[in-house]
Amino acid sequence: MEKGSNCCQDAADTAGGNGLSPEGTEAQLDDFVGAHPDYNEEEEEQKYFRRKRLGIVKNVLAASLAAMLTYGVYLGLLQMQLILHYDETYREVKYSNMELEDIDRKVLMGINVTPIVALLYTPVLIRFFGTKWTMFLAMGIYALFVSSNYWERYYTLVPSAVAIGVAIVPLWASIGNYITRMAQKYYEYANYKEEHVQEQQRAPRGACNAYIVVFHTVFYACFHLSFVCAQMPMLFFLNNYLYQLNHTLFGVKHCGTLSKGMLPGFNKTVLQSLPRSVNLIIVESALMAAAFLSMLVVLVLCGSAYRPTEEIDLRSIGWGNIFQLPFKHMRDYRLRHLFPFFIYSGFEVLFVCTGFSLNYGVCAIGLEKLAYLLMAYGFSASAFSSLALCTLRLRRQSLLLAGAFIHAALLVTLFCWAPEPRSLVQAPLLYALAVLWGIGSALNKTGISILLGMLYEDKERQDFVFTIYHWWQALAIFVVYLWLELPMKAKLSIMLLALAAASGAYMWMEHKLARHVTYRVPRIPRPRHKVRGYRYLEEDDSDETGSEGEAARDKDEPGEAQERPEEAKHPAEAACELPKEDGDGLG
């Protein structure tokens, strides 16, 4: 015991000799764990949000690249498949009595007919899986379609085509929602010091518009290059096996406005030699690799569109409400007046790939020039998508009306023009028409997406609105599929009438908005959480937009009439509802 006490005394004397008093120990601890003298909190905060903004830009570029690859692969494979299956020698030698023509008709039917019911399940899919994962799964279905071409049979091609039809509307609705959400998140990271951002309240009306314009412009500038990518299989592979135009167009008598159906008189043999199976497998493997690459880009490079708590809130309003809300949003006169533009958007994109390309382009300059014609369209649409940036300085009406004017002039020109069959002299005029049509398509597609992002800024509504847009577009594509056998003059007349109705309805919508005419916006129910964890102990602990202080703002904003839910309100349910929604003004 005496020895132990002496040791303790020596240790104490040593500590005292080194000057390590309790006050000194605390000072050393402060020096060790305290703030670094060179640490600048504001500068570090700026660096953090700069990284966040760069992450948003990366997300937009990755989503744009993935969409370009996916549709480039899909359109390129479908085009190559239809040309090969059209050749009767290829069908007889390769597949004998398989009836590939009948299989191709059912493939096209599966792709074009299935989206009719997409409005019933698309919002549920997006809310269940989330925006990013819906994009990923839809692109996986496109990859499945590519893989089915390794073994071309009825039971592989037709089911995969039906799956493509199921995935079209969810893919496009999730992409439109994703790009718009990235614009809103970029605004939040660029204005992180604003009080409404720090409290996760809704941004002021129109605050995100500039970012919406820029991000949708970037997306469509990348996406329209998919029409260029789609021509790579034909340019580098299939063109080596095609007959010249004097053989393929020998029986064609009329082109353009005088033609009827899909290029009548076109030769049933278009391949001067049959491609080897090994070469076909190599091309399909390259397309498969590109499809997988697009999936990996979304999986690895695309971040989430919402915070996890926001995802919970979005799906916690009830699956019945999620199913009904797209139909309720159609009561809004702003959407109803845009329905004709949605329909025309579907008409024009399929017409340029079928009616114009075949009955005007191929009929005049041959099948071997089809790739160059569509590449001119794709490059033009991609380059002139940048014209959408004019919305930052001009009125937003200018974009859609300029595109409509260009297409109206082109439709009248096509209505009056019948090119001569097998006449290469007309090639410059056809390329010029393809470039002009690409300009109109760029203004149309970019303008509609920007307009929807401006009109519907609430993050709880965007997936419903983009679902409605692309559903109507899919219906229009189905109508184009049905009218393939009509005379060209009838097709052009229908498109011209649809364009006139779309322009008139849109101008009337803008006129009503300028007069502050009240529109109906369905109420978004308040999230109902089954699990009462620490996250939801208080009533206001929700990331839903405008969960605090929203009613006060509504009194100052004209132009909106809220819907009353149809079902009777129980007092307990009434306590769970949102306050009055914010009015969607002029954007």
Coordinates of C-alpha atoms in Angstrom, one line a residue:
M1 CA 0.0 0.0 0.0
E2 CA 2.8 2.4 0.8
K3 CA 4.5 1.6 -2.4
G4 CA 1.3 2.3 -4.4
S5 CA 0.7 5.6 -2.7
N6 CA 4.2 6.7 -3.5
C7 CA 3.7 5.9 -7.2
C8 CA 0.5 8.0 -7.2
Q9 CA 2.3 10.8 -5.6
D10 CA 5.1 10.7 -8.2
A11 CA 2.6 10.7 -11.0
A12 CA 0.9 13.7 -9.6
D13 CA 4.2 15.5 -9.1
T14 CA 5.1 14.7 -12.7
A15 CA 1.8 16.1 -14.0
G16 CA 2.2 19.2 -11.9
G17 CA 5.8 19.6 -13.2
N18 CA 4.5 19.4 -16.8
G19 CA 1.9 22.1 -16.1
L20 CA -1.1 19.8 -17.0
S21 CA -3.6 21.4 -14.6
P22 CA -7.3 20.7 -15.3
E23 CA -7.6 24.2 -16.9
G24 CA -4.6 23.3 -19.2
T25 CA -6.1 20.0 -20.2
E26 CA -9.4 21.7 -21.2
A27 CA -7.5 24.3 -23.3
Q28 CA -5.7 21.5 -25.2
L29 CA -9.0 19.7 -25.8
D30 CA -10.5 22.9 -27.2
D31 CA -7.5 23.3 -29.5
F32 CA -7.9 19.7 -30.7
V33 CA -11.7 19.5 -31.3
G34 CA -12.5 23.2 -31.8
A35 CA -12.9 25.1 -35.1
H36 CA -9.8 25.5 -37.2
P37 CA -8.6 29.1 -37.2
D38 CA -8.6 29.1 -41.1
Y39 CA -12.1 27.5 -41.4
N40 CA -14.6 29.8 -43.2
E41 CA -18.1 28.5 -42.7
E42 CA -19.7 30.6 -45.4
E43 CA -17.1 29.6 -48.0
E44 CA -17.6 25.9 -47.1
E45 CA -21.3 26.3 -47.4
Q46 CA -20.9 27.8 -50.9
K47 CA -18.6 24.9 -51.9
Y48 CA -21.2 22.4 -50.7
F49 CA -24.1 23.9 -52.7
R50 CA -21.8 24.4 -55.7
R51 CA -21.2 20.6 -55.6
K52 CA -25.0 20.1 -55.3
R53 CA -25.6 22.3 -58.4
L54 CA -23.0 20.4 -60.4
G55 CA -24.7 17.2 -59.3
I56 CA -28.0 18.5 -60.7
V57 CA -26.3 19.3 -64.1
K58 CA -24.8 15.8 -64.1
N59 CA -28.3 14.3 -63.5
V60 CA -29.8 16.2 -66.4
L61 CA -27.0 15.3 -68.8
A62 CA -27.1 11.7 -67.7
A63 CA -30.9 11.4 -68.2
S64 CA -30.6 13.1 -71.6
L65 CA -27.9 10.7 -72.7
A66 CA -29.8 7.7 -71.5
A67 CA -33.0 8.7 -73.3
M68 CA -31.0 9.4 -76.5
L69 CA -29.3 6.0 -76.4
T70 CA -32.5 4.1 -75.5
Y71 CA -34.6 5.6 -78.3
G72 CA -31.7 5.5 -80.8
V73 CA -31.4 1.8 -80.2
Y74 CA -35.1 1.2 -80.3
L75 CA -35.8 3.2 -83.5
G76 CA -32.7 1.8 -85.2
L77 CA -33.5 -1.8 -84.4
L78 CA -37.2 -1.4 -85.4
Q79 CA -36.3 0.2 -88.7
M80 CA -33.7 -2.5 -89.6
Q81 CA -36.1 -5.2 -88.6
L82 CA -39.0 -3.9 -90.7
I83 CA -36.7 -3.5 -93.8
L84 CA -35.3 -7.0 -93.5
H85 CA -38.7 -8.6 -92.9
Y86 CA -40.2 -6.7 -95.8
D87 CA -37.9 -8.5 -98.3
E88 CA -39.7 -11.6 -99.5
T89 CA -36.4 -13.4 -100.3
Y90 CA -35.1 -12.9 -96.8
R91 CA -38.4 -14.2 -95.3
E92 CA -38.4 -17.3 -97.5
V93 CA -34.7 -18.2 -97.1
K94 CA -34.3 -17.4 -93.4
Y95 CA -37.7 -18.2 -91.9
S96 CA -39.6 -20.2 -94.5
N97 CA -43.3 -20.4 -93.4
M98 CA -43.0 -18.3 -90.2
E99 CA -45.2 -15.5 -91.6
L100 CA -42.9 -12.6 -90.6
E101 CA -45.2 -10.0 -92.2
D102 CA -48.0 -11.1 -89.9
I103 CA -45.7 -11.0 -86.9
D104 CA -44.5 -7.5 -87.8
R105 CA -48.1 -6.3 -88.0
K106 CA -48.8 -7.6 -84.5
V107 CA -45.5 -6.1 -83.2
L108 CA -46.6 -2.7 -84.5
M109 CA -50.0 -3.2 -83.1
G110 CA -48.6 -4.1 -79.7
I111 CA -46.4 -1.0 -79.6
N112 CA -49.2 1.4 -80.7
V113 CA -52.3 -0.1 -79.1
T114 CA -51.1 -0.9 -75.6
P115 CA -50.4 2.7 -74.5
I116 CA -54.2 3.4 -74.8
V117 CA -54.6 2.1 -71.2
A118 CA -51.4 3.7 -69.9
L119 CA -53.4 6.4 -68.0
L120 CA -54.7 3.8 -65.7
Y121 CA -51.4 2.6 -64.3
T122 CA -48.7 5.2 -65.1
P123 CA -49.2 7.4 -62.0
V124 CA -49.3 4.4 -59.8
L125 CA -46.1 3.0 -61.2
I126 CA -44.3 6.4 -60.8
R127 CA -45.5 6.8 -57.2
F128 CA -44.7 3.2 -56.3
F129 CA -41.2 2.9 -57.8
G130 CA -40.2 6.5 -57.8
T131 CA -39.3 8.7 -60.7
K132 CA -35.7 7.4 -61.2
W133 CA -36.6 3.8 -60.9
T134 CA -39.5 4.1 -63.3
M135 CA -37.1 5.5 -65.8
F136 CA -34.6 2.6 -65.1
L137 CA -37.3 -0.1 -65.4
A138 CA -38.8 1.3 -68.6
M139 CA -35.4 1.4 -70.2
G140 CA -34.9 -2.2 -69.1
I141 CA -38.0 -3.1 -71.1
Y142 CA -36.5 -1.5 -74.2
A143 CA -33.4 -3.6 -73.6
L144 CA -35.7 -6.6 -73.4
F145 CA -37.1 -5.7 -76.8
V146 CA -33.6 -5.7 -78.3
S147 CA -32.7 -9.1 -76.7
S148 CA -35.9 -10.6 -78.3
N149 CA -34.4 -10.1 -81.7
Y150 CA -31.7 -12.7 -81.1
W151 CA -34.4 -15.3 -81.6
E152 CA -37.1 -14.0 -83.9
R153 CA -40.2 -15.9 -83.1
Y154 CA -43.9 -15.0 -82.4
Y155 CA -43.5 -15.7 -78.7
T156 CA -40.5 -13.5 -78.4
L157 CA -41.2 -10.5 -80.7
V158 CA -44.9 -9.9 -79.9
P159 CA -44.7 -10.0 -76.1
S160 CA -41.7 -7.8 -76.0
A161 CA -43.5 -5.3 -78.3
V162 CA -46.5 -5.3 -76.0
A163 CA -44.1 -4.6 -73.1
I164 CA -42.7 -1.7 -75.1
G165 CA -46.2 -0.3 -75.4
V166 CA -46.7 -0.7 -71.7
A167 CA -43.5 1.2 -70.9
I168 CA -43.7 4.1 -73.4
V169 CA -46.0 6.5 -71.3
P170 CA -44.3 5.7 -67.9
L171 CA -40.9 6.4 -69.4
W172 CA -41.8 9.7 -70.9
A173 CA -43.9 10.9 -68.0
S174 CA -41.1 10.1 -65.5
I175 CA -38.5 11.8 -67.8
G176 CA -40.6 15.0 -68.0
N177 CA -41.1 15.0 -64.3
Y178 CA -37.5 14.3 -63.6
I179 CA -36.2 17.2 -65.8
T180 CA -38.6 19.6 -64.2
R181 CA -37.7 18.5 -60.7
M182 CA -34.0 18.9 -61.4
A183 CA -34.8 22.5 -62.5
Q184 CA -36.6 23.1 -59.2
K185 CA -33.8 21.5 -57.1
Y186 CA -31.2 23.6 -58.9
Y187 CA -33.2 26.7 -57.9
E188 CA -33.2 25.6 -54.3
Y189 CA -29.4 25.0 -54.3
A190 CA -28.8 28.3 -56.1
N191 CA -30.9 30.2 -53.6
Y192 CA -30.2 28.2 -50.4
K193 CA -30.1 31.3 -48.2
E194 CA -33.7 32.2 -49.0
E195 CA -36.1 31.7 -46.1
H196 CA -38.7 29.7 -48.1
V197 CA -36.0 27.3 -49.3
Q198 CA -34.6 26.8 -45.8
E199 CA -38.2 26.1 -44.5
Q200 CA -39.0 23.9 -47.5
Q201 CA -41.9 26.1 -48.6
R202 CA -43.1 26.6 -52.2
A203 CA -40.9 28.9 -54.2
P204 CA -42.4 32.2 -55.5
R205 CA -44.5 32.0 -58.6
G206 CA -42.2 31.8 -61.7
A207 CA -39.0 31.6 -59.7
C208 CA -37.9 28.3 -61.4
N209 CA -38.9 29.2 -64.9
A210 CA -35.5 30.1 -66.2
Y211 CA -34.1 26.8 -65.0
I212 CA -37.0 24.9 -66.5
V213 CA -36.4 26.5 -69.9
V214 CA -32.7 25.7 -69.8
F215 CA -32.9 22.1 -68.6
H216 CA -35.7 21.1 -71.0
T217 CA -33.8 22.7 -73.8
V218 CA -30.7 20.7 -72.9
F219 CA -32.7 17.5 -72.7
Y220 CA -34.4 17.8 -76.1
A221 CA -31.1 19.0 -77.8
C222 CA -29.6 15.6 -76.7
F223 CA -32.7 13.5 -77.2
H224 CA -33.3 14.5 -80.9
L225 CA -29.9 13.1 -81.7
S226 CA -31.5 9.7 -81.1
F227 CA -32.9 10.0 -84.7
V228 CA -29.2 10.3 -85.8
C229 CA -28.1 7.4 -83.7
A230 CA -31.0 5.3 -85.0
Q231 CA -29.5 5.5 -88.6
M232 CA -26.1 4.0 -87.6
P233 CA -27.2 0.3 -88.3
M234 CA -28.6 1.3 -91.7
L235 CA -25.7 3.6 -92.6
F236 CA -22.9 1.2 -91.7
F237 CA -24.5 -2.2 -92.2
L238 CA -27.8 -2.4 -94.1
N239 CA -27.0 0.0 -96.9
N240 CA -24.4 -2.5 -98.2
Y241 CA -27.1 -5.0 -99.0
L242 CA -29.7 -2.7 -100.6
Y243 CA -30.6 -2.5 -104.3
Q244 CA -30.4 0.8 -106.0
L245 CA -33.5 3.0 -106.5
N246 CA -34.0 1.9 -110.2
H247 CA -34.8 -1.6 -108.9
T248 CA -36.7 -0.9 -105.7
L249 CA -38.8 1.9 -107.2
F250 CA -39.4 0.3 -110.6
G251 CA -43.2 -0.2 -110.0
V252 CA -43.8 3.1 -108.2
K253 CA -46.0 5.5 -110.3
H254 CA -47.0 8.3 -107.9
C255 CA -45.2 10.0 -105.0
G256 CA -46.1 12.6 -102.4
T257 CA -49.6 14.1 -102.4
L258 CA -50.7 11.7 -105.2
S259 CA -49.8 8.6 -103.3
K260 CA -52.0 6.4 -101.2
G261 CA -51.1 4.1 -98.3
M262 CA -47.5 3.2 -97.6
L263 CA -45.6 3.6 -100.9
P264 CA -47.7 1.4 -103.3
G265 CA -45.7 -0.3 -106.0
F266 CA -42.5 -0.6 -104.0
N267 CA -40.5 -3.7 -104.9
K268 CA -40.9 -6.7 -102.7
T269 CA -37.2 -7.5 -102.9
V270 CA -35.0 -4.7 -101.6
L271 CA -31.9 -6.8 -100.6
Q272 CA -29.4 -7.7 -103.4
S273 CA -27.7 -10.1 -101.1
L274 CA -28.7 -11.5 -97.7
P275 CA -26.7 -10.5 -94.6
R276 CA -25.0 -13.3 -92.8
S277 CA -26.5 -14.3 -89.4
V278 CA -23.1 -13.7 -87.7
N279 CA -23.2 -10.1 -88.9
L280 CA -26.7 -9.6 -87.7
I281 CA -25.7 -10.9 -84.3
I282 CA -22.8 -8.5 -84.2
V283 CA -25.1 -5.5 -85.0
E284 CA -27.7 -6.6 -82.4
S285 CA -25.0 -7.1 -79.8
A286 CA -23.8 -3.6 -80.3
L287 CA -27.4 -2.3 -79.9
M288 CA -27.8 -4.4 -76.8
A289 CA -24.6 -3.0 -75.3
A290 CA -25.9 0.6 -76.0
A291 CA -29.3 -0.3 -74.3
F292 CA -27.4 -1.7 -71.2
L293 CA -25.3 1.4 -71.2
S294 CA -28.3 3.6 -71.0
M295 CA -29.6 1.6 -68.1
L296 CA -26.3 1.9 -66.3
V297 CA -26.2 5.6 -66.9
V298 CA -29.5 6.0 -65.1
L299 CA -28.6 3.6 -62.4
V300 CA -25.2 5.1 -61.6
L301 CA -25.3 8.8 -62.6
C302 CA -28.9 9.9 -62.1
G303 CA -29.7 11.0 -58.6
S304 CA -33.1 10.8 -57.0
A305 CA -35.8 13.4 -58.0
Y306 CA -37.1 13.6 -54.4
R307 CA -35.8 13.3 -50.9
P308 CA -36.8 10.0 -49.2
T309 CA -39.3 11.7 -47.0
E310 CA -40.9 13.4 -50.0
E311 CA -41.2 10.0 -51.7
I312 CA -43.0 8.7 -48.7
D313 CA -45.4 11.8 -48.7
L314 CA -46.1 11.4 -52.4
R315 CA -47.3 7.8 -52.2
S316 CA -49.0 8.2 -48.8
I317 CA -51.9 10.2 -50.2
G318 CA -53.6 6.8 -51.0
W319 CA -53.5 4.7 -54.1
G320 CA -57.1 5.4 -54.9
N321 CA -56.3 9.1 -54.9
I322 CA -53.3 8.6 -57.1
F323 CA -55.4 6.6 -59.6
Q324 CA -58.1 9.3 -59.7
L325 CA -56.0 12.5 -59.8
P326 CA -55.0 12.3 -63.5
F327 CA -58.7 12.3 -64.5
K328 CA -59.4 15.1 -62.0
H329 CA -56.6 17.2 -63.5
M330 CA -58.3 17.0 -66.9
R331 CA -61.0 19.4 -65.5
D332 CA -58.4 22.2 -65.5
Y333 CA -59.2 24.3 -68.6
R334 CA -55.4 24.9 -69.2
L335 CA -54.9 21.2 -69.8
R336 CA -58.0 20.8 -71.8
H337 CA -57.0 23.7 -74.2
L338 CA -53.6 22.0 -74.7
F339 CA -55.1 18.6 -75.6
P340 CA -55.1 19.5 -79.4
F341 CA -51.4 20.4 -79.2
F342 CA -50.7 17.1 -77.4
I343 CA -52.4 15.3 -80.2
Y344 CA -50.7 17.2 -83.0
S345 CA -47.3 16.5 -81.3
G346 CA -48.0 12.7 -81.7
F347 CA -49.2 13.2 -85.3
E348 CA -46.1 15.1 -86.5
V349 CA -43.3 12.9 -85.0
L350 CA -44.7 9.7 -86.5
F351 CA -45.6 11.4 -89.8
V352 CA -42.1 12.5 -90.4
C353 CA -40.8 8.9 -89.8
T354 CA -43.4 7.3 -92.0
G355 CA -45.4 9.4 -94.4
F356 CA -42.8 12.1 -95.3
S357 CA -39.8 9.7 -95.2
L358 CA -41.4 7.0 -97.3
N359 CA -44.0 8.7 -99.6
Y360 CA -41.8 11.7 -100.3
G361 CA -38.2 10.8 -99.5
V362 CA -37.8 7.1 -100.4
C363 CA -40.2 7.5 -103.3
A364 CA -38.0 10.2 -104.9
I365 CA -34.4 9.4 -104.0
G366 CA -34.5 5.7 -102.9
L367 CA -34.4 3.6 -99.8
E368 CA -30.6 3.9 -99.6
K369 CA -31.0 7.7 -98.8
L370 CA -33.6 7.2 -96.0
A371 CA -30.8 7.3 -93.4
Y372 CA -29.5 10.6 -94.6
L373 CA -33.0 12.1 -94.7
L374 CA -33.8 11.2 -91.1
M375 CA -30.3 12.3 -90.0
A376 CA -31.0 15.7 -91.5
Y377 CA -34.2 15.8 -89.4
G378 CA -32.4 14.7 -86.2
F379 CA -29.5 17.1 -86.5
S380 CA -31.9 20.0 -87.3
A381 CA -34.2 19.2 -84.3
S382 CA -31.3 18.9 -82.0
A383 CA -29.5 22.1 -83.1
F384 CA -32.7 24.3 -83.2
S385 CA -33.9 23.1 -79.8
S386 CA -31.7 25.8 -78.5
L387 CA -34.2 28.3 -79.9
A388 CA -36.3 27.5 -76.8
L389 CA -33.8 29.7 -74.9
C390 CA -35.6 32.6 -76.5
T391 CA -38.3 32.1 -74.0
L392 CA -36.0 33.7 -71.4
R393 CA -36.4 37.0 -73.3
L394 CA -39.6 36.6 -75.4
R395 CA -43.2 35.8 -74.4
R396 CA -43.7 32.0 -73.9
Q397 CA -46.4 32.0 -76.6
S398 CA -43.8 32.7 -79.3
L399 CA -42.2 29.2 -79.1
L400 CA -45.3 27.1 -79.8
L401 CA -46.8 29.5 -82.3
A402 CA -43.5 29.8 -84.3
G403 CA -43.3 26.0 -84.5
A404 CA -47.0 25.8 -85.6
F405 CA -46.4 28.4 -88.3
I406 CA -43.4 26.5 -89.7
H407 CA -45.3 23.2 -89.8
A408 CA -48.4 24.8 -91.3
A409 CA -46.3 26.2 -94.2
L410 CA -44.7 22.8 -94.7
L411 CA -48.0 21.0 -94.6
V412 CA -49.4 23.3 -97.3
T413 CA -46.3 22.8 -99.4
L414 CA -46.5 19.0 -99.1
F415 CA -50.2 19.1 -99.9
C416 CA -49.4 20.8 -103.2
W417 CA -46.3 18.9 -104.2
A418 CA -45.9 15.4 -105.8
P419 CA -42.2 14.7 -106.4
E420 CA -41.2 12.6 -109.4
P421 CA -40.3 8.9 -108.7
R422 CA -36.6 8.0 -109.0
S423 CA -35.5 11.6 -109.4
L424 CA -32.3 12.5 -107.5
V425 CA -32.5 16.1 -108.6
Q426 CA -35.1 16.7 -105.9
A427 CA -32.8 15.6 -103.1
P428 CA -31.8 19.1 -102.0
L429 CA -35.4 20.2 -101.6
L430 CA -36.3 17.0 -99.6
Y431 CA -33.3 17.6 -97.2
A432 CA -34.4 21.3 -96.8
L433 CA -38.0 20.1 -95.9
A434 CA -36.6 17.6 -93.4
V435 CA -34.5 20.4 -91.8
L436 CA -37.4 22.7 -91.6
W437 CA -39.7 20.0 -90.2
G438 CA -37.0 19.4 -87.5
I439 CA -37.1 23.1 -86.5
G440 CA -40.8 22.9 -86.1
S441 CA -40.6 19.6 -84.1
A442 CA -37.9 21.1 -81.8
L443 CA -40.1 24.1 -81.0
N444 CA -43.2 22.0 -80.5
K445 CA -41.7 19.4 -78.2
T446 CA -39.6 21.7 -76.2
G447 CA -42.3 24.4 -76.0
I448 CA -44.9 22.0 -74.6
S449 CA -42.7 20.6 -71.9
I450 CA -41.5 24.0 -70.8
L451 CA -45.1 25.3 -70.7
L452 CA -46.2 22.4 -68.5
G453 CA -43.3 23.0 -66.2
M454 CA -44.3 26.6 -65.9
L455 CA -48.0 26.1 -65.4
Y456 CA -47.7 23.3 -62.9
E457 CA -44.9 24.1 -60.4
D458 CA -46.2 21.9 -57.6
K459 CA -44.1 18.9 -57.2
E460 CA -47.1 16.9 -56.2
R461 CA -48.8 17.4 -59.6
Q462 CA -46.0 17.1 -62.2
D463 CA -46.1 13.4 -62.7
F464 CA -49.9 13.5 -63.3
V465 CA -49.6 16.4 -65.8
F466 CA -46.8 14.8 -67.8
T467 CA -48.7 11.5 -67.8
I468 CA -51.7 13.2 -69.4
Y469 CA -49.5 14.9 -72.0
H470 CA -47.8 11.7 -73.1
W471 CA -51.0 9.6 -73.0
W472 CA -52.7 12.0 -75.4
Q473 CA -49.5 11.9 -77.6
A474 CA -49.6 8.1 -77.5
L475 CA -53.3 8.1 -78.6
A476 CA -52.4 10.4 -81.5
I477 CA -49.6 7.9 -82.5
F478 CA -52.2 5.1 -82.4
V479 CA -54.4 7.2 -84.8
V480 CA -51.5 7.6 -87.2
Y481 CA -51.0 3.8 -87.1
L482 CA -54.7 3.4 -88.1
W483 CA -54.6 5.9 -91.0
L484 CA -51.6 4.3 -92.8
E485 CA -53.7 3.2 -95.8
L486 CA -55.4 6.6 -96.3
P487 CA -54.5 8.9 -99.3
M488 CA -51.8 11.3 -98.5
K489 CA -54.0 14.3 -99.1
A490 CA -56.4 13.0 -96.3
K491 CA -53.5 12.6 -93.9
L492 CA -52.2 16.1 -94.6
S493 CA -55.7 17.6 -94.2
I494 CA -56.2 15.9 -90.9
M495 CA -52.8 17.2 -89.6
L496 CA -53.5 20.7 -90.9
L497 CA -56.9 20.8 -89.1
A498 CA -55.4 19.4 -85.9
L499 CA -52.6 22.1 -86.0
A500 CA -55.2 24.9 -86.6
A501 CA -57.3 23.6 -83.7
A502 CA -54.2 23.3 -81.5
S503 CA -53.0 26.9 -82.2
G504 CA -56.5 28.3 -81.7
A505 CA -57.1 26.5 -78.4
Y506 CA -53.7 27.5 -77.1
M507 CA -54.2 31.2 -77.9
W508 CA -57.6 31.0 -76.2
M509 CA -56.1 29.5 -73.1
E510 CA -53.5 32.3 -72.9
H511 CA -56.3 34.8 -73.4
K512 CA -58.3 33.3 -70.5
L513 CA -55.2 33.3 -68.3
A514 CA -54.5 37.0 -69.1
R515 CA -58.1 37.8 -67.9
H516 CA -57.5 35.8 -64.7
V517 CA -60.3 33.4 -65.5
T518 CA -60.7 30.9 -62.6
Y519 CA -59.5 27.3 -63.3
R520 CA -60.1 24.2 -61.3
V521 CA -57.2 22.5 -59.6
P522 CA -57.9 19.2 -57.7
R523 CA -57.0 19.2 -54.1
I524 CA -54.0 17.0 -53.2
P525 CA -54.9 15.1 -50.0
R526 CA -52.5 15.4 -47.1
P527 CA -50.3 12.3 -46.6
R528 CA -51.7 9.7 -44.2
H529 CA -48.8 7.9 -42.6
K530 CA -49.6 4.5 -41.0
V531 CA -46.4 4.4 -39.0
R532 CA -46.2 7.1 -36.4
G533 CA -42.4 7.3 -35.9
Y534 CA -40.3 10.1 -34.7
R535 CA -40.4 11.5 -38.2
Y536 CA -44.1 12.4 -37.9
L537 CA -44.6 13.1 -34.3
E538 CA -45.8 16.6 -35.1
E539 CA -48.5 17.6 -37.6
D540 CA -46.2 19.9 -39.6
D541 CA -43.3 17.4 -39.9
S542 CA -43.8 16.8 -43.6
D543 CA -41.8 17.7 -46.6
E544 CA -44.9 18.3 -48.6
T545 CA -44.8 21.6 -50.3
G546 CA -46.7 24.3 -48.5
S547 CA -47.5 22.4 -45.4
E548 CA -47.1 25.6 -43.4
G549 CA -48.3 29.1 -44.0
E550 CA -50.0 28.3 -47.3
A551 CA -53.4 29.5 -46.7
A552 CA -52.2 33.1 -46.2
R553 CA -50.6 33.2 -49.6
D554 CA -53.7 31.9 -51.4
K555 CA -55.7 35.0 -50.5
D556 CA -53.4 37.1 -52.7
E557 CA -53.3 35.0 -55.8
P558 CA -56.3 35.1 -58.2
G559 CA -57.3 32.6 -60.9
E560 CA -58.0 29.4 -59.0
A561 CA -61.0 27.5 -57.8
Q562 CA -60.4 24.6 -55.5
E563 CA -62.4 21.4 -55.9
R564 CA -64.2 19.8 -53.0
P565 CA -63.5 16.1 -52.7
E566 CA -66.6 14.1 -53.7
E567 CA -66.7 12.0 -50.6
A568 CA -68.2 13.2 -47.3
K569 CA -65.7 14.6 -44.9
H570 CA -65.4 13.0 -41.5
P571 CA -63.9 15.4 -38.9
A572 CA -60.9 13.1 -38.5
E573 CA -60.3 13.1 -42.2
A574 CA -60.8 16.8 -42.5
A575 CA -57.9 17.3 -40.1
C576 CA -55.6 15.3 -42.5
E577 CA -56.2 17.5 -45.6
L578 CA -53.9 20.1 -47.0
P579 CA -54.7 23.7 -46.6
K580 CA -55.9 25.4 -49.8
E581 CA -53.6 24.8 -52.7
D582 CA -51.6 27.6 -54.3
G583 CA -53.0 28.9 -57.5
D584 CA -51.2 28.3 -60.7
G585 CA -51.0 31.7 -62.3
L586 CA -49.6 32.9 -65.6
G587 CA -46.3 31.1 -65.1

